[in-house]
JSON list of C-alpha atoms in Angstrom, two decimals:
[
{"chain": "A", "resi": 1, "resn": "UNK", "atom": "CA", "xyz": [-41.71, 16.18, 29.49]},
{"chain": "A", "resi": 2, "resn": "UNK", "atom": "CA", "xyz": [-38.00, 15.17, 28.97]},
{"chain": "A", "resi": 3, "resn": "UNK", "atom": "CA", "xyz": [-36.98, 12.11, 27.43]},
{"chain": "A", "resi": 4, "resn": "UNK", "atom": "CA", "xyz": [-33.21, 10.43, 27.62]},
{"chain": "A", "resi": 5, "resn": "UNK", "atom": "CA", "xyz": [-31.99, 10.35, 24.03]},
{"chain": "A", "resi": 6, "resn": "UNK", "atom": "CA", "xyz": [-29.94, 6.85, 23.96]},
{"chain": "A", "resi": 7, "resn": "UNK", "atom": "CA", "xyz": [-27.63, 8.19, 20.86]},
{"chain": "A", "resi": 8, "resn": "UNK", "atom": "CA", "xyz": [-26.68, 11.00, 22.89]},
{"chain": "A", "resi": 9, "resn": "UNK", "atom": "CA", "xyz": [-26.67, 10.50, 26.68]},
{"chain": "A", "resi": 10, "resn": "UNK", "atom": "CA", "xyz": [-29.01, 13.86, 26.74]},
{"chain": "A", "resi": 11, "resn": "UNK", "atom": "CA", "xyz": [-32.56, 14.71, 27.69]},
{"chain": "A", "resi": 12, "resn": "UNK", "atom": "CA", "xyz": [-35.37, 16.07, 24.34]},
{"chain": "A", "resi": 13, "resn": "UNK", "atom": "CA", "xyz": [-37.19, 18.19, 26.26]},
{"chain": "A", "resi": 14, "resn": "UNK", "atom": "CA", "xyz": [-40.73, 18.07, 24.48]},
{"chain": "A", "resi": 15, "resn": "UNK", "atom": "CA", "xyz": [-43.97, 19.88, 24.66]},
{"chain": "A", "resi": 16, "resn": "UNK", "atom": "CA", "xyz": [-47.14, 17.23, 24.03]},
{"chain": "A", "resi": 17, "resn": "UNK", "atom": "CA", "xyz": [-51.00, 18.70, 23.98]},
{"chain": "A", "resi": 18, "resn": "UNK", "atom": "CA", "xyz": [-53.33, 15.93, 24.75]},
{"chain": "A", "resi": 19, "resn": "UNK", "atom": "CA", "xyz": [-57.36, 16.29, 23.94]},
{"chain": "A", "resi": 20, "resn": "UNK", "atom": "CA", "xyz": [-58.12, 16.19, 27.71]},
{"chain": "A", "resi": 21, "resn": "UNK", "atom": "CA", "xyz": [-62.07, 14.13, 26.59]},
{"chain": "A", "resi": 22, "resn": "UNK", "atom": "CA", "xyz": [-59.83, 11.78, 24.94]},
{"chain": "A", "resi": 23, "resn": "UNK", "atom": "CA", "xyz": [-57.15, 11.39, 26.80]},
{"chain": "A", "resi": 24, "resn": "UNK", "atom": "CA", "xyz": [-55.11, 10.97, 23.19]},
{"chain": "A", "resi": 25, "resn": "UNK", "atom": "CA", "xyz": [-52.15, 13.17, 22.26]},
{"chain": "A", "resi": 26, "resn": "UNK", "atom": "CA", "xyz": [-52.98, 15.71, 20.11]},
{"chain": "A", "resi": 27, "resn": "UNK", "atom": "CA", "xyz": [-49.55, 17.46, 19.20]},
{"chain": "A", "resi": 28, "resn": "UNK", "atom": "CA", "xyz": [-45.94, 16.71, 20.44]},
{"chain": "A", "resi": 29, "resn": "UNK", "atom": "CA", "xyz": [-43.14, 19.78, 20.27]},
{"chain": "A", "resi": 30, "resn": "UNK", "atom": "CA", "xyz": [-39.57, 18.78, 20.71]},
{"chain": "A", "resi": 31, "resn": "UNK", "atom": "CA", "xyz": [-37.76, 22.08, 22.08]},
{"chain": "A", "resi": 32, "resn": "UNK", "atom": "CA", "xyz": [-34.42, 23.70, 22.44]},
{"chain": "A", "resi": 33, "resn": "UNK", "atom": "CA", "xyz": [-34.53, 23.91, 26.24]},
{"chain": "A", "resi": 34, "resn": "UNK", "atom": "CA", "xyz": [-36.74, 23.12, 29.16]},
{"chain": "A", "resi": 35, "resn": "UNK", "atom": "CA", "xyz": [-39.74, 24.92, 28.85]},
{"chain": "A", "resi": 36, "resn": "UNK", "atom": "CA", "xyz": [-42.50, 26.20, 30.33]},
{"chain": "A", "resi": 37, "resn": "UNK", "atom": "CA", "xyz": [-46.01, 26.58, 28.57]},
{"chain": "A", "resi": 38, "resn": "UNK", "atom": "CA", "xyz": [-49.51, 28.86, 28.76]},
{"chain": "A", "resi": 39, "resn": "UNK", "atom": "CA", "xyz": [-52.72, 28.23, 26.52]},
{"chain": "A", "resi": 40, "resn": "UNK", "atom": "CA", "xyz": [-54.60, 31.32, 26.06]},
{"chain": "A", "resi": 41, "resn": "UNK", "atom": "CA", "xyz": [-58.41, 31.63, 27.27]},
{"chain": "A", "resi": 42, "resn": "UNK", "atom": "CA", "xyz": [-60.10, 31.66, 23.95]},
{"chain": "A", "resi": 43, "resn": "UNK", "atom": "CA", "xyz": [-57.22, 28.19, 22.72]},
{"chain": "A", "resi": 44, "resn": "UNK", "atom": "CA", "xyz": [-55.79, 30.10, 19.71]},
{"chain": "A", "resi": 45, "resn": "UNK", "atom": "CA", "xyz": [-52.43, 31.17, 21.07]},
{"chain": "A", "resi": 46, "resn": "UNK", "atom": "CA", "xyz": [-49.67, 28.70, 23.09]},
{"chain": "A", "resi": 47, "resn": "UNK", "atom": "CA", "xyz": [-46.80, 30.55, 24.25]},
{"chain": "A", "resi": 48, "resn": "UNK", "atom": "CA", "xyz": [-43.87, 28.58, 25.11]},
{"chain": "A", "resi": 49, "resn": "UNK", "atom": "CA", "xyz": [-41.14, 30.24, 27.68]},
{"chain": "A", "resi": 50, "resn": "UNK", "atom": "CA", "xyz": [-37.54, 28.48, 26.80]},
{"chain": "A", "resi": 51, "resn": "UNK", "atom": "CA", "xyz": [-34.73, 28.23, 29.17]},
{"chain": "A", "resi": 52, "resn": "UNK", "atom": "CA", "xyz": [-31.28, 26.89, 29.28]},
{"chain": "A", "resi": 53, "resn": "UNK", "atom": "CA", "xyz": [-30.73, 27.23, 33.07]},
{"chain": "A", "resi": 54, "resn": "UNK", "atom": "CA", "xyz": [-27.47, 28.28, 31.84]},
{"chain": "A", "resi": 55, "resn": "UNK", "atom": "CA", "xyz": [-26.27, 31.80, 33.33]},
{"chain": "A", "resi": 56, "resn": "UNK", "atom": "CA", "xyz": [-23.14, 32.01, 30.31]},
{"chain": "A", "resi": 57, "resn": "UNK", "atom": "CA", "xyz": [-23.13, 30.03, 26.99]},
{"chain": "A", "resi": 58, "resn": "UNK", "atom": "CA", "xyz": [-20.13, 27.91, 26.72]},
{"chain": "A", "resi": 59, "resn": "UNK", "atom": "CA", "xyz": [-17.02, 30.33, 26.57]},
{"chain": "A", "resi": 60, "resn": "UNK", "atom": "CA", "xyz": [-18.75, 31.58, 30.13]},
{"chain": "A", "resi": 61, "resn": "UNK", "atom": "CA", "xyz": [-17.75, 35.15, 28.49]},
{"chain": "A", "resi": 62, "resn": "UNK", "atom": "CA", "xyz": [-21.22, 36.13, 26.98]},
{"chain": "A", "resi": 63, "resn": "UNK", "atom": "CA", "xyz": [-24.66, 35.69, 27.33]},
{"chain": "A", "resi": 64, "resn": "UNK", "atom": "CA", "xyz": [-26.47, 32.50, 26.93]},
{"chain": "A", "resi": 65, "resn": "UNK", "atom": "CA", "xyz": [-27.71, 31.43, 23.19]},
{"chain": "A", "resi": 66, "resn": "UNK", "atom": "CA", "xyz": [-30.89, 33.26, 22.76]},
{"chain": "A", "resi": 67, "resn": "UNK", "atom": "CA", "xyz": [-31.77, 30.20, 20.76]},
{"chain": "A", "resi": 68, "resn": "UNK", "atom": "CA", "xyz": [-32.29, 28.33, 24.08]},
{"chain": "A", "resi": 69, "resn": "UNK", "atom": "CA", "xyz": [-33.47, 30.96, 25.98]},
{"chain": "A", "resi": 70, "resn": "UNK", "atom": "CA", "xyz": [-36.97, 33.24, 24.65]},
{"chain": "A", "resi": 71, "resn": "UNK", "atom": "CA", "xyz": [-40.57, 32.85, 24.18]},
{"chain": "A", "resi": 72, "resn": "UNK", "atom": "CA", "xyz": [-41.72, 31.21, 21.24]},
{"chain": "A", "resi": 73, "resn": "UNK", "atom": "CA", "xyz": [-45.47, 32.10, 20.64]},
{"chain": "A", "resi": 74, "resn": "UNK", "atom": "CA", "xyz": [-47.80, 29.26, 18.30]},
{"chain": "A", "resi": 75, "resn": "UNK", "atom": "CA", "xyz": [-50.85, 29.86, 16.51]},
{"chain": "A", "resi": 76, "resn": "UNK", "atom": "CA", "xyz": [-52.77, 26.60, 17.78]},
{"chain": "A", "resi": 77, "resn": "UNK", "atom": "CA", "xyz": [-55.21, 26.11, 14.87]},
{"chain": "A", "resi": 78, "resn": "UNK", "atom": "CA", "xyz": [-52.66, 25.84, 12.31]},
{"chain": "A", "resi": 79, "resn": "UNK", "atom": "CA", "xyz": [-50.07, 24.62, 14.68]},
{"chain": "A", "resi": 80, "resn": "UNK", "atom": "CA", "xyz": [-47.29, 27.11, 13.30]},
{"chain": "A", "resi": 81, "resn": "UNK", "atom": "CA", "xyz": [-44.64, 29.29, 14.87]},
{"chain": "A", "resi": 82, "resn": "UNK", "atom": "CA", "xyz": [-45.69, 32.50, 14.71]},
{"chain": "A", "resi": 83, "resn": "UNK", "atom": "CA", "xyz": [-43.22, 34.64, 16.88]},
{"chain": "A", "resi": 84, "resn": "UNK", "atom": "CA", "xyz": [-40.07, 33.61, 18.39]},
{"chain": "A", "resi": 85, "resn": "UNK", "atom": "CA", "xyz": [-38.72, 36.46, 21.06]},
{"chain": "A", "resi": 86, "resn": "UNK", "atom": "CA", "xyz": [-35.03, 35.54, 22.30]},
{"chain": "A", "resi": 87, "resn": "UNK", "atom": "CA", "xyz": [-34.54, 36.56, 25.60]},
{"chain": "A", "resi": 88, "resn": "UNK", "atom": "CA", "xyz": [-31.02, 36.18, 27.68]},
{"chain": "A", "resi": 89, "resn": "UNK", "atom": "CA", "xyz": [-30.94, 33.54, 30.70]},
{"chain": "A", "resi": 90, "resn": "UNK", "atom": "CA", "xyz": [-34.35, 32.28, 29.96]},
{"chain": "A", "resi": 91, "resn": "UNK", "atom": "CA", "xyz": [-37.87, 32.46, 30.68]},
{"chain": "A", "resi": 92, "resn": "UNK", "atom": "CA", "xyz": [-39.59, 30.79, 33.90]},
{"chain": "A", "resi": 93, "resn": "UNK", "atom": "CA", "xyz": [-42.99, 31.46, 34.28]},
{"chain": "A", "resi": 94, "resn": "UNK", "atom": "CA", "xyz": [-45.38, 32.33, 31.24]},
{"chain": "A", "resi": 95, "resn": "UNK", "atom": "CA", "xyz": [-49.81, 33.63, 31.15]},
{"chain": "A", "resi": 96, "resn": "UNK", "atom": "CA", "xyz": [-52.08, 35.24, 29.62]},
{"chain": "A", "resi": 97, "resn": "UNK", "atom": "CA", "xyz": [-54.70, 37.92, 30.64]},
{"chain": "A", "resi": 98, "resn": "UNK", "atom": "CA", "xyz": [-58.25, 36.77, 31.22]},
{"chain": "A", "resi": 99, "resn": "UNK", "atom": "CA", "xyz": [-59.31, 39.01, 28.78]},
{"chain": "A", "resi": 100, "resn": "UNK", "atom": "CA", "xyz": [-56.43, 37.53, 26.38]},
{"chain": "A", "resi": 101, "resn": "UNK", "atom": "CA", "xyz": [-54.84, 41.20, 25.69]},
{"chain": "A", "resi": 102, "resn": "UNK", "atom": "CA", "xyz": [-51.87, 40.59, 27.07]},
{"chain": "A", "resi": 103, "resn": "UNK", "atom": "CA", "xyz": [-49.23, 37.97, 28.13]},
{"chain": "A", "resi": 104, "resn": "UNK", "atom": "CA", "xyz": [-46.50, 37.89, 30.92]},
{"chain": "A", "resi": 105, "resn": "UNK", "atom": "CA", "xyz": [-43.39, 36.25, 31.37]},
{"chain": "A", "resi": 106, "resn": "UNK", "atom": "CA", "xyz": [-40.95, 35.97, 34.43]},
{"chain": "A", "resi": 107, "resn": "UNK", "atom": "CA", "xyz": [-36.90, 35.90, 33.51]},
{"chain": "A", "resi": 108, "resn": "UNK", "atom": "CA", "xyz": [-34.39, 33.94, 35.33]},
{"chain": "A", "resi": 109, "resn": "UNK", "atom": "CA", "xyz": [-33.03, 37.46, 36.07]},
{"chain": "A", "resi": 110, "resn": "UNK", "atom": "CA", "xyz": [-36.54, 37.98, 38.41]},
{"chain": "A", "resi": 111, "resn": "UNK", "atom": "CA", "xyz": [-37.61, 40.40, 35.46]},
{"chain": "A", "resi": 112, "resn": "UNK", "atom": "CA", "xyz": [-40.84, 40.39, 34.42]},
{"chain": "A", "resi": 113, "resn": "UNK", "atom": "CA", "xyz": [-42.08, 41.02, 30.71]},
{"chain": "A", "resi": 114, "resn": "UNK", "atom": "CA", "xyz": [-45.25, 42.41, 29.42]},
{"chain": "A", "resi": 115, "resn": "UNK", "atom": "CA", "xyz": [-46.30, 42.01, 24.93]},
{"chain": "A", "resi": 116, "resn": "UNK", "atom": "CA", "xyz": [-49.63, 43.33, 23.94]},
{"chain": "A", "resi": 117, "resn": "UNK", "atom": "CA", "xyz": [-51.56, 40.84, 22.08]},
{"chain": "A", "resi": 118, "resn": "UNK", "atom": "CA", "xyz": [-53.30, 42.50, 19.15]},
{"chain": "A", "resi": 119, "resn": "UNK", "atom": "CA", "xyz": [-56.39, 40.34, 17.64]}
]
């Protein structure tokens, strides 16, 4: 969900998990850049695809800030940051296996991305 930020004219992008029984929200993740989110089958890993939707960072001579623009992977039970992959000109489209062995993302360059997922 985005929110305007009054201070600063800007949208918080923000992730929030809600207990779907409860209908009460459970966690609430503030992120760098629009994202997009999968849950894996068995609920211990969230990965979370960030993207600037910006093709150049602000000199429009280099790549993007991979600081905006990767795949941030959370342990759920602990609710930590576990992995944090930065990957140029963002990620669109994230999921895991059935079987929960792997996970795939889509680029904004139309590549697609394959991690193994030991257990």
């Amino acid at each position: 969900m985005d929110e305007l930020n009054p201070n600063h004219g800007i949208a918080a992008h923000w992730l929030a998990l809600y207990d779907l029984a409860t209908g009460q929200e459970v966690r609430r993740l503030e992120l760098p850049a629009a994202g997009v989110a999968a849950l894996s089958a068995d609920g211990r890993w969230l990965a979370v695809g960030l993207s600037s939707f910006e093709k150049t960072n602000s000199s429009g001579q280099d790549p993007p800030d991979p600081a905006q623009n990767g795949l941030m992977i959370w342990d759920v039970a602990a609710w930590q940051q576990v992995a944090y992959f930065p990957i140029h000109y963002g990620i669109t489209r994230v999921a895991f296996s059935r079987q929960g062995d792997f996970l795939i993302a889509a680029a904004e360059t139309g590549a697609i991305l394959r991690w193994n997922i030991s257990r």
